[in-house]
Amino acid sequence: MATSESQESPYPSSLKKNLKNRHLLMISLGGSIGTGLFIGIAAPLSTVGPLGTIIAYLMAGSIMLATMLCLGELSCAFPHAGSFQHYALMFIPNPIWSYTIGWLYWLSWVLSMAADLTAAAMIAHQVFPAIPIYLFSLLILTVITCVHLTSVRAFGESEYWFSTIKVLAIIAFICIGIYLLCQEYNQTHVLPTLKTEHGWFPNGFLSIFVCMTIVTYSFQGVELIGNAAGEAQSPQAVLPKIITGVAFRIILFYVLAIAVLALVYPYGTEHTEISPFIWVFNKAGISFASYGMLFVIFCAAISAANSAIYASSRMLWSMAQDNLAPKYFSDVNKRGVPTKGILFIALIALVSLFSKYIAAEKLYIYLVAGTGQVGCFAWIVIAWCQYRFRKGVNTGQYPKEMIKFRSPLFPWLAIISIIANTVIIMGVWFDESGYFILLSEVVLIVIILISYFFYKKRNPEKSR
């Protein structure tokens, strides 16, 4: 008689279910609190102004919540380390969708890891300027690769503490920001206004949609909970509480922190700090706290890179199991770690060493812009799969007992998520460099589609 674990893991090369509930909580909570918040926030603040930034983060947070609810329904019904790539294979008629989103998402995480390595190295270089940025990138990459080669529990434990540091830092920042606002009010009896000298929206209201890719990038990473469900000890019991609770906490943390920052941080401010968050601590006269915040951002960058290697290695493992990637990457060692995939991803992430030839700040922005678009596409696929799954349940194709967590407002939640993410993807095309991003996306998708038909031709028995 088959064991329950073998029933949940039908493949011969199975991952170990060694992630505890607290790991799941902090992975999902901290997965989206990265450099996109601490460093990337400078871009929307300077582009759309303080009020526009708050609106942009509220919109992105609402889209994230809708997507998480859709993912929660799927993950509770079908816990799988490949998450939505595997769901796309199950619910979308043509496997080309699963192949495309799988490889796009995999590449986006690899580039995201390179971006986060670059950000972490930039911070370390500030403290030790004699050591080049690219050498710091190599050192950090080596360390986190060794962590992942050890076990999934090592990743879960490291991410637990990284996420704890980030959450505590945001709480501390909110308290400091409120203190500055109270101090300003006591001195002038007027709170700082969200209105700039150019109006409420200095570049027009529609500019909000142009910067939405960078804003949405800040939230991306919460879908890691879907990947982690495949290695959780009791996913169906804990996922519903974690997903709903974490989604609201993230919106609360983000929106409250952004609102405080938007009020304290004057529009058009020029500063030498790597993040507006550090500027706020310096303004409060807490210089040691600014150094602490620098350490937090360093931890956030490493944490994001840590999550990236986990997400991309599990996506590669899942695609190999679904015959959409070389079977070579489906192998795991005796500890249930996909070592070959991890090493391959670490090799690709060496693109972060390009900071030797390209200014690190520019390299970071290029990498972030490329990954944000793919994240929106992934959220579209999640909502689409949930829509098809619930429709299948309603028509009797799947038993109603499969729904362990019910996403509300069907089908509107999925439809709104699909439309909103589509608008975000298209919005960035109207930016100054939008034509370059659009061209890059078209070229990348064409390459993936060509590779799919080449793979299908060479492996006809593996495609359906």
Coordinates of C-alpha atoms in Angstrom, one line a residue:
M1 CA 0.0 0.0 0.0
A2 CA 1.4 3.4 -1.0
T3 CA 2.2 5.9 1.7
S4 CA 0.6 9.3 2.0
E5 CA 3.9 10.9 1.0
S6 CA 4.2 8.9 -2.2
Q7 CA 0.6 9.8 -3.0
E8 CA 1.4 13.5 -2.7
S9 CA 4.7 13.1 -4.6
P10 CA 4.0 10.8 -7.6
Y11 CA 7.4 11.3 -9.2
P12 CA 10.4 9.0 -8.5
S13 CA 12.6 12.0 -7.7
S14 CA 10.7 13.7 -4.9
L15 CA 11.4 16.7 -2.8
K16 CA 11.3 16.4 1.0
K17 CA 8.5 17.9 3.0
N18 CA 10.7 19.6 5.5
L19 CA 9.2 23.1 5.6
K20 CA 7.5 23.9 8.9
N21 CA 4.5 26.2 9.4
R22 CA 6.6 29.0 10.7
H23 CA 8.8 28.7 7.6
L24 CA 5.8 29.0 5.4
L25 CA 4.6 32.1 7.3
M26 CA 7.8 34.0 7.0
I27 CA 8.6 32.9 3.5
S28 CA 5.3 34.3 2.3
L29 CA 5.5 37.4 4.5
G30 CA 9.1 38.2 3.8
G31 CA 9.3 37.0 0.2
S32 CA 7.8 40.2 -1.1
I33 CA 9.7 42.5 1.3
G34 CA 12.9 43.0 -0.7
T35 CA 14.9 45.6 -2.5
G36 CA 11.9 46.5 -4.5
L37 CA 10.5 48.2 -1.4
F38 CA 13.6 49.6 0.2
I39 CA 15.5 50.7 -3.0
G40 CA 12.9 50.6 -5.8
I41 CA 10.6 52.9 -4.0
A42 CA 12.7 55.9 -5.1
A43 CA 11.6 55.6 -8.7
P44 CA 7.8 56.0 -8.2
L45 CA 8.3 58.7 -5.6
S46 CA 10.2 60.8 -8.1
T47 CA 7.9 59.9 -11.0
V48 CA 4.3 60.1 -9.7
G49 CA 4.8 62.0 -6.5
P50 CA 3.8 61.0 -2.9
L51 CA 0.1 60.7 -3.5
G52 CA 0.5 58.8 -6.8
T53 CA 2.9 56.4 -5.0
I54 CA 0.4 55.6 -2.3
I55 CA -2.3 55.0 -4.9
A56 CA 0.0 52.8 -7.0
Y57 CA 0.9 50.7 -4.0
L58 CA -2.7 50.4 -3.0
M59 CA -3.6 49.2 -6.5
A60 CA -0.7 46.8 -6.6
G61 CA -1.5 45.4 -3.2
S62 CA -5.2 44.9 -4.1
I63 CA -4.1 43.0 -7.3
M64 CA -1.7 40.9 -5.2
L65 CA -4.5 40.1 -2.7
A66 CA -6.8 38.9 -5.5
T67 CA -4.0 36.8 -7.0
M68 CA -3.1 35.3 -3.7
L69 CA -6.7 34.2 -3.0
C70 CA -6.8 32.5 -6.4
L71 CA -3.5 30.8 -5.7
G72 CA -4.6 29.7 -2.3
E73 CA -7.5 27.8 -3.8
L74 CA -5.3 26.0 -6.3
S75 CA -2.4 25.3 -3.8
C76 CA -4.8 23.8 -1.2
A77 CA -6.4 21.6 -3.9
F78 CA -3.1 20.6 -5.6
P79 CA 0.0 21.2 -3.4
H80 CA 2.9 21.2 -5.9
A81 CA 6.4 22.7 -5.9
G82 CA 6.0 23.9 -9.4
S83 CA 2.9 25.8 -8.5
F84 CA 1.2 27.7 -11.3
Q85 CA 3.4 26.3 -14.1
H86 CA 2.1 22.9 -13.2
Y87 CA -1.5 24.3 -12.9
A88 CA -1.2 25.8 -16.4
L89 CA -0.4 22.3 -17.7
M90 CA -3.4 20.9 -15.9
F91 CA -6.0 23.6 -16.7
I92 CA -5.0 25.4 -19.9
P93 CA -5.6 23.3 -23.0
N94 CA -2.3 23.7 -24.8
P95 CA 1.0 22.8 -23.0
I96 CA 2.7 25.7 -24.7
W97 CA 1.3 28.0 -22.0
S98 CA 2.9 26.0 -19.3
Y99 CA 6.1 25.8 -21.2
T100 CA 6.2 29.5 -21.8
I101 CA 5.3 30.7 -18.4
G102 CA 7.5 28.2 -16.8
W103 CA 10.6 29.3 -18.6
L104 CA 9.7 33.0 -18.4
Y105 CA 9.2 32.8 -14.7
W106 CA 12.4 30.8 -14.2
L107 CA 14.4 33.3 -16.2
S108 CA 12.8 36.2 -14.3
W109 CA 13.8 34.8 -11.0
V110 CA 17.3 34.2 -12.2
L111 CA 17.5 37.8 -13.4
S112 CA 15.9 38.9 -10.1
M113 CA 18.6 37.0 -8.2
A114 CA 21.2 38.8 -10.2
A115 CA 19.5 42.2 -9.4
D116 CA 19.4 41.4 -5.7
L117 CA 23.0 40.2 -5.7
T118 CA 24.0 43.5 -7.4
A119 CA 22.0 45.5 -4.7
A120 CA 23.6 43.6 -1.8
A121 CA 27.0 44.0 -3.3
M122 CA 26.4 47.7 -3.8
I123 CA 25.7 48.0 -0.1
A124 CA 28.6 45.9 1.0
H125 CA 30.8 48.1 -1.3
Q126 CA 29.8 51.2 0.6
V127 CA 31.2 49.7 3.8
F128 CA 34.3 48.1 2.2
P129 CA 35.0 50.3 -0.9
A130 CA 38.3 48.6 -1.6
I131 CA 36.5 45.4 -2.6
P132 CA 34.9 45.6 -6.1
I133 CA 31.1 45.1 -6.4
Y134 CA 31.4 42.1 -8.6
L135 CA 33.5 40.2 -6.1
F136 CA 30.9 40.8 -3.4
S137 CA 28.3 39.4 -5.8
L138 CA 30.3 36.3 -6.3
L139 CA 30.9 35.8 -2.6
I140 CA 27.2 36.2 -1.7
L141 CA 26.1 33.9 -4.5
T142 CA 28.5 31.2 -3.3
V143 CA 27.2 31.4 0.3
I144 CA 23.5 31.1 -0.6
T145 CA 24.2 28.4 -3.1
C146 CA 25.8 26.3 -0.4
V147 CA 22.8 26.9 1.9
H148 CA 20.4 25.6 -0.8
L149 CA 22.6 22.6 -1.5
T150 CA 22.4 21.6 2.2
S151 CA 18.6 21.1 2.5
V152 CA 15.3 22.9 2.0
R153 CA 15.1 23.3 5.8
A154 CA 18.3 25.3 5.7
F155 CA 16.6 27.6 3.2
G156 CA 13.5 27.8 5.4
E157 CA 15.4 28.6 8.5
S158 CA 17.6 31.3 6.9
E159 CA 14.6 32.9 5.2
Y160 CA 12.7 32.8 8.5
W161 CA 15.3 35.0 10.2
F162 CA 15.9 37.2 7.2
S163 CA 12.1 37.9 7.0
T164 CA 12.0 38.5 10.8
I165 CA 14.7 41.2 10.4
K166 CA 12.8 42.9 7.5
V167 CA 9.4 42.9 9.3
L168 CA 10.9 44.4 12.5
A169 CA 12.7 47.0 10.5
I170 CA 9.5 48.1 8.8
I171 CA 7.7 48.4 12.1
A172 CA 10.6 50.5 13.5
F173 CA 10.5 52.7 10.4
I174 CA 6.8 53.3 10.7
C175 CA 7.3 54.3 14.4
I176 CA 10.1 56.7 13.5
G177 CA 8.1 58.2 10.6
I178 CA 5.1 58.8 12.8
Y179 CA 7.4 60.4 15.4
L180 CA 8.7 62.8 12.6
L181 CA 5.2 63.6 11.5
C182 CA 4.1 64.4 15.1
Q183 CA 7.3 66.6 15.6
E184 CA 6.5 68.5 12.3
Y185 CA 2.9 69.0 13.5
N186 CA 4.0 70.3 16.9
Q187 CA 6.3 72.8 15.3
T188 CA 4.1 74.1 12.4
H189 CA 0.6 72.7 13.4
V190 CA 0.4 71.6 9.7
L191 CA 1.2 68.1 8.5
P192 CA 3.3 67.8 5.3
T193 CA 1.1 67.8 2.2
L194 CA 0.9 65.1 -0.4
K195 CA 0.5 67.8 -3.1
T196 CA 3.7 68.8 -5.0
E197 CA 4.4 72.2 -6.6
H198 CA 3.2 70.7 -9.9
G199 CA -0.1 69.5 -8.4
W200 CA -1.3 66.2 -6.9
F201 CA 0.2 64.2 -9.8
P202 CA 3.3 66.0 -11.2
N203 CA 3.4 64.0 -14.4
G204 CA -0.3 63.3 -14.7
F205 CA -2.5 60.6 -13.2
L206 CA -1.8 58.2 -16.1
S207 CA 1.9 58.2 -15.1
I208 CA 0.8 55.9 -12.2
F209 CA 0.2 53.1 -14.7
V210 CA 3.6 53.6 -16.3
C211 CA 5.4 53.0 -13.0
M212 CA 3.2 50.1 -11.9
T213 CA 5.6 47.5 -13.1
I214 CA 8.3 48.6 -10.6
V215 CA 5.6 48.9 -7.9
T216 CA 4.2 45.5 -8.6
Y217 CA 7.7 44.0 -8.6
S218 CA 7.8 45.1 -4.9
F219 CA 4.9 42.7 -4.2
Q220 CA 6.1 39.8 -6.3
G221 CA 7.5 37.0 -4.3
V222 CA 4.3 36.3 -2.4
E223 CA 3.5 33.5 -4.9
L224 CA 6.4 31.6 -3.4
I225 CA 3.9 30.2 -0.9
G226 CA 2.5 28.2 -3.8
N227 CA 5.9 26.7 -4.6
A228 CA 6.6 26.1 -0.9
A229 CA 3.3 24.2 -0.5
G230 CA 4.8 21.2 -2.3
E231 CA 7.5 20.9 0.4
A232 CA 5.3 21.8 3.4
Q233 CA 4.4 19.3 6.1
S234 CA 0.7 20.0 6.2
P235 CA -0.1 22.5 3.4
Q236 CA -3.9 22.0 3.3
A237 CA -4.3 22.6 7.0
V238 CA -2.2 25.8 7.2
L239 CA -2.3 27.4 3.8
P240 CA -5.7 29.0 4.0
K241 CA -4.8 30.9 7.2
I242 CA -1.4 31.8 6.1
I243 CA -2.5 33.1 2.7
T244 CA -5.3 35.3 3.8
G245 CA -3.4 36.6 6.9
V246 CA -0.2 37.2 5.1
A247 CA -1.9 39.0 2.2
F248 CA -3.5 41.5 4.5
R249 CA -0.4 42.0 6.6
I250 CA 1.7 42.7 3.5
I251 CA -0.8 45.3 2.3
L252 CA -0.8 46.8 5.8
F253 CA 3.0 46.9 6.1
Y254 CA 3.5 48.2 2.6
V255 CA 0.8 50.8 2.5
L256 CA 1.4 52.2 6.0
A257 CA 5.2 52.3 5.4
I258 CA 4.7 54.0 2.0
A259 CA 2.2 56.5 3.4
V260 CA 4.5 57.5 6.2
L261 CA 7.4 57.7 3.7
A262 CA 5.4 59.8 1.2
L263 CA 4.5 62.3 4.0
V264 CA 7.9 62.6 5.5
Y265 CA 9.9 62.5 2.2
P266 CA 9.6 65.8 0.2
Y267 CA 9.0 65.4 -3.5
G268 CA 12.1 66.1 -5.6
T269 CA 14.5 65.4 -2.8
E270 CA 18.0 64.7 -3.9
H271 CA 20.2 62.6 -1.5
T272 CA 23.2 60.4 -1.5
E273 CA 21.7 57.6 0.5
I274 CA 21.0 54.3 -1.3
S275 CA 17.4 54.3 0.0
P276 CA 14.8 57.0 1.0
F277 CA 14.3 54.9 4.2
I278 CA 17.8 55.7 5.3
W279 CA 17.2 59.4 4.5
V280 CA 14.3 59.3 6.9
F281 CA 16.4 57.9 9.8
N282 CA 19.1 60.5 9.1
K283 CA 16.5 63.2 9.2
A284 CA 15.4 61.9 12.6
G285 CA 18.9 62.3 13.8
I286 CA 19.3 58.6 14.5
S287 CA 22.6 58.0 12.6
F288 CA 23.1 54.6 14.1
A289 CA 19.6 53.6 13.0
S290 CA 20.5 54.5 9.4
Y291 CA 23.5 52.1 9.6
G292 CA 21.1 49.5 11.0
M293 CA 18.7 50.2 8.1
L294 CA 21.6 49.7 5.7
F295 CA 22.2 46.3 7.3
V296 CA 18.5 45.5 6.9
I297 CA 18.5 46.4 3.2
F298 CA 21.6 44.2 2.8
C299 CA 19.7 41.4 4.5
A300 CA 16.6 42.1 2.3
A301 CA 18.7 41.8 -0.8
I302 CA 20.3 38.5 0.3
S303 CA 16.9 37.2 1.4
A304 CA 15.4 38.1 -2.0
A305 CA 18.3 36.3 -3.8
N306 CA 17.8 33.4 -1.4
S307 CA 14.1 33.2 -2.4
A308 CA 15.0 33.5 -6.1
I309 CA 17.3 30.5 -6.1
Y310 CA 14.6 28.5 -4.3
A311 CA 11.8 29.6 -6.7
S312 CA 13.8 29.1 -9.9
S313 CA 15.3 25.7 -8.8
R314 CA 11.8 24.3 -7.9
M315 CA 10.3 25.7 -11.1
L316 CA 13.1 24.0 -13.1
W317 CA 12.5 20.7 -11.2
S318 CA 8.7 20.9 -11.8
M319 CA 9.2 21.5 -15.6
A320 CA 11.6 18.6 -15.7
Q321 CA 9.0 16.4 -14.0
D322 CA 6.4 17.6 -16.6
N323 CA 8.7 16.9 -19.5
L324 CA 9.0 20.6 -20.3
A325 CA 12.7 20.7 -19.4
P326 CA 15.6 18.3 -19.6
K327 CA 14.9 15.3 -17.3
Y328 CA 18.4 15.9 -16.0
F329 CA 17.1 18.6 -13.7
S330 CA 14.5 16.4 -12.0
D331 CA 17.2 14.5 -10.0
V332 CA 17.4 15.2 -6.3
N333 CA 20.0 14.0 -3.8
K334 CA 19.3 11.9 -0.7
R335 CA 18.2 15.1 1.2
G336 CA 15.6 15.9 -1.5
V337 CA 17.6 18.8 -3.0
P338 CA 17.6 19.4 -6.8
T339 CA 21.4 20.0 -6.8
K340 CA 21.8 20.1 -10.6
G341 CA 19.2 22.7 -11.0
I342 CA 20.6 24.9 -8.2
L343 CA 24.1 24.8 -9.6
F344 CA 22.9 25.6 -13.1
I345 CA 20.9 28.6 -11.8
A346 CA 23.9 29.8 -9.8
L347 CA 25.9 29.7 -13.0
I348 CA 23.4 31.7 -14.9
A349 CA 23.2 34.3 -12.1
L350 CA 26.8 35.2 -12.7
V351 CA 25.3 37.9 -14.9
S352 CA 25.5 40.0 -11.8
L353 CA 29.3 40.1 -12.3
F354 CA 28.5 42.4 -15.3
S355 CA 28.7 45.2 -12.7
K356 CA 32.4 45.1 -13.5
Y357 CA 31.5 46.5 -16.9
I358 CA 28.1 48.2 -16.4
A359 CA 27.3 50.8 -13.6
A360 CA 25.8 48.8 -10.8
E361 CA 22.8 51.2 -10.4
K362 CA 21.9 50.9 -14.1
L363 CA 22.3 47.1 -14.1
Y364 CA 20.0 46.8 -11.1
I365 CA 17.2 48.9 -12.9
Y366 CA 17.6 46.9 -16.1
L367 CA 17.2 43.6 -14.3
V368 CA 14.2 44.8 -12.2
A369 CA 12.4 46.1 -15.2
G370 CA 12.8 42.8 -17.0
T371 CA 11.5 40.7 -14.1
G372 CA 8.5 42.9 -13.1
Q373 CA 6.7 42.2 -16.4
V374 CA 7.0 38.4 -16.1
G375 CA 5.7 38.5 -12.6
C376 CA 2.5 40.2 -13.9
F377 CA 2.2 37.5 -16.6
A378 CA 2.6 34.8 -13.9
W379 CA -0.3 36.4 -11.9
I380 CA -2.4 36.3 -15.0
V381 CA -1.8 32.6 -15.4
I382 CA -2.6 32.0 -11.7
A383 CA -6.0 33.8 -12.0
W384 CA -6.7 32.0 -15.3
C385 CA -6.0 28.6 -13.8
Q386 CA -8.2 29.3 -10.8
Y387 CA -11.0 30.4 -13.1
R388 CA -10.8 27.2 -15.1
F389 CA -10.6 25.0 -12.0
R390 CA -13.6 26.5 -10.3
K391 CA -15.5 26.4 -13.6
G392 CA -14.6 22.7 -13.8
V393 CA -15.9 22.2 -10.2
N394 CA -19.2 23.9 -11.0
T395 CA -19.7 21.8 -14.1
G396 CA -18.9 18.6 -12.3
Q397 CA -15.6 18.0 -14.0
Y398 CA -13.9 18.0 -10.5
P399 CA -15.5 17.0 -7.2
K400 CA -16.5 19.8 -4.9
E401 CA -14.6 18.2 -2.1
M402 CA -11.3 19.2 -3.8
I403 CA -11.9 22.8 -2.8
K404 CA -10.2 23.1 0.6
F405 CA -10.0 26.9 0.5
R406 CA -12.6 28.8 -1.5
S407 CA -11.6 32.1 -3.2
P408 CA -14.4 34.6 -2.9
L409 CA -16.3 36.6 -5.6
F410 CA -16.0 34.0 -8.4
P411 CA -15.5 34.7 -11.2
W412 CA -14.9 38.4 -10.7
L413 CA -11.8 38.2 -8.6
A414 CA -10.0 36.2 -11.3
I415 CA -11.3 38.4 -14.2
I416 CA -10.2 41.6 -12.4
S417 CA -6.8 40.2 -11.7
I418 CA -6.3 39.2 -15.3
I419 CA -7.4 42.6 -16.6
A420 CA -5.4 44.6 -14.1
N421 CA -2.2 42.7 -14.7
T422 CA -2.7 43.1 -18.5
V423 CA -3.1 46.8 -18.1
I424 CA 0.1 47.0 -15.9
I425 CA 2.1 45.1 -18.6
M426 CA 0.9 47.4 -21.3
G427 CA 1.3 50.5 -19.2
V428 CA 5.1 50.2 -19.0
W429 CA 5.3 50.2 -22.8
F430 CA 4.4 53.9 -22.7
D431 CA 7.4 54.8 -20.7
E432 CA 10.5 56.5 -22.2
S433 CA 12.3 53.1 -22.5
G434 CA 9.0 51.2 -23.1
Y435 CA 9.8 50.4 -26.7
F436 CA 13.0 48.7 -25.6
I437 CA 11.2 46.7 -23.0
L438 CA 8.5 45.7 -25.5
L439 CA 11.0 44.7 -28.1
S440 CA 13.0 42.7 -25.5
E441 CA 9.8 40.9 -24.4
V442 CA 8.8 40.0 -27.9
V443 CA 12.2 38.7 -28.8
L444 CA 12.3 36.6 -25.6
I445 CA 8.9 35.1 -26.1
V446 CA 9.6 34.3 -29.7
I447 CA 12.8 32.5 -28.7
I448 CA 10.9 30.5 -26.1
L449 CA 8.1 29.6 -28.6
I450 CA 10.7 28.5 -31.2
S451 CA 12.4 26.4 -28.5
Y452 CA 9.1 24.8 -27.6
F453 CA 8.4 23.7 -31.2
F454 CA 12.0 22.4 -31.5
Y455 CA 11.6 20.5 -28.2
K456 CA 8.2 19.2 -29.2
K457 CA 9.6 17.9 -32.5
R458 CA 12.5 16.1 -30.8
N459 CA 10.3 14.7 -28.0
P460 CA 6.8 14.1 -29.6
E461 CA 5.9 11.4 -27.0
K462 CA 6.5 13.9 -24.2
S463 CA 4.0 16.5 -25.5
R464 CA 0.3 16.1 -25.5

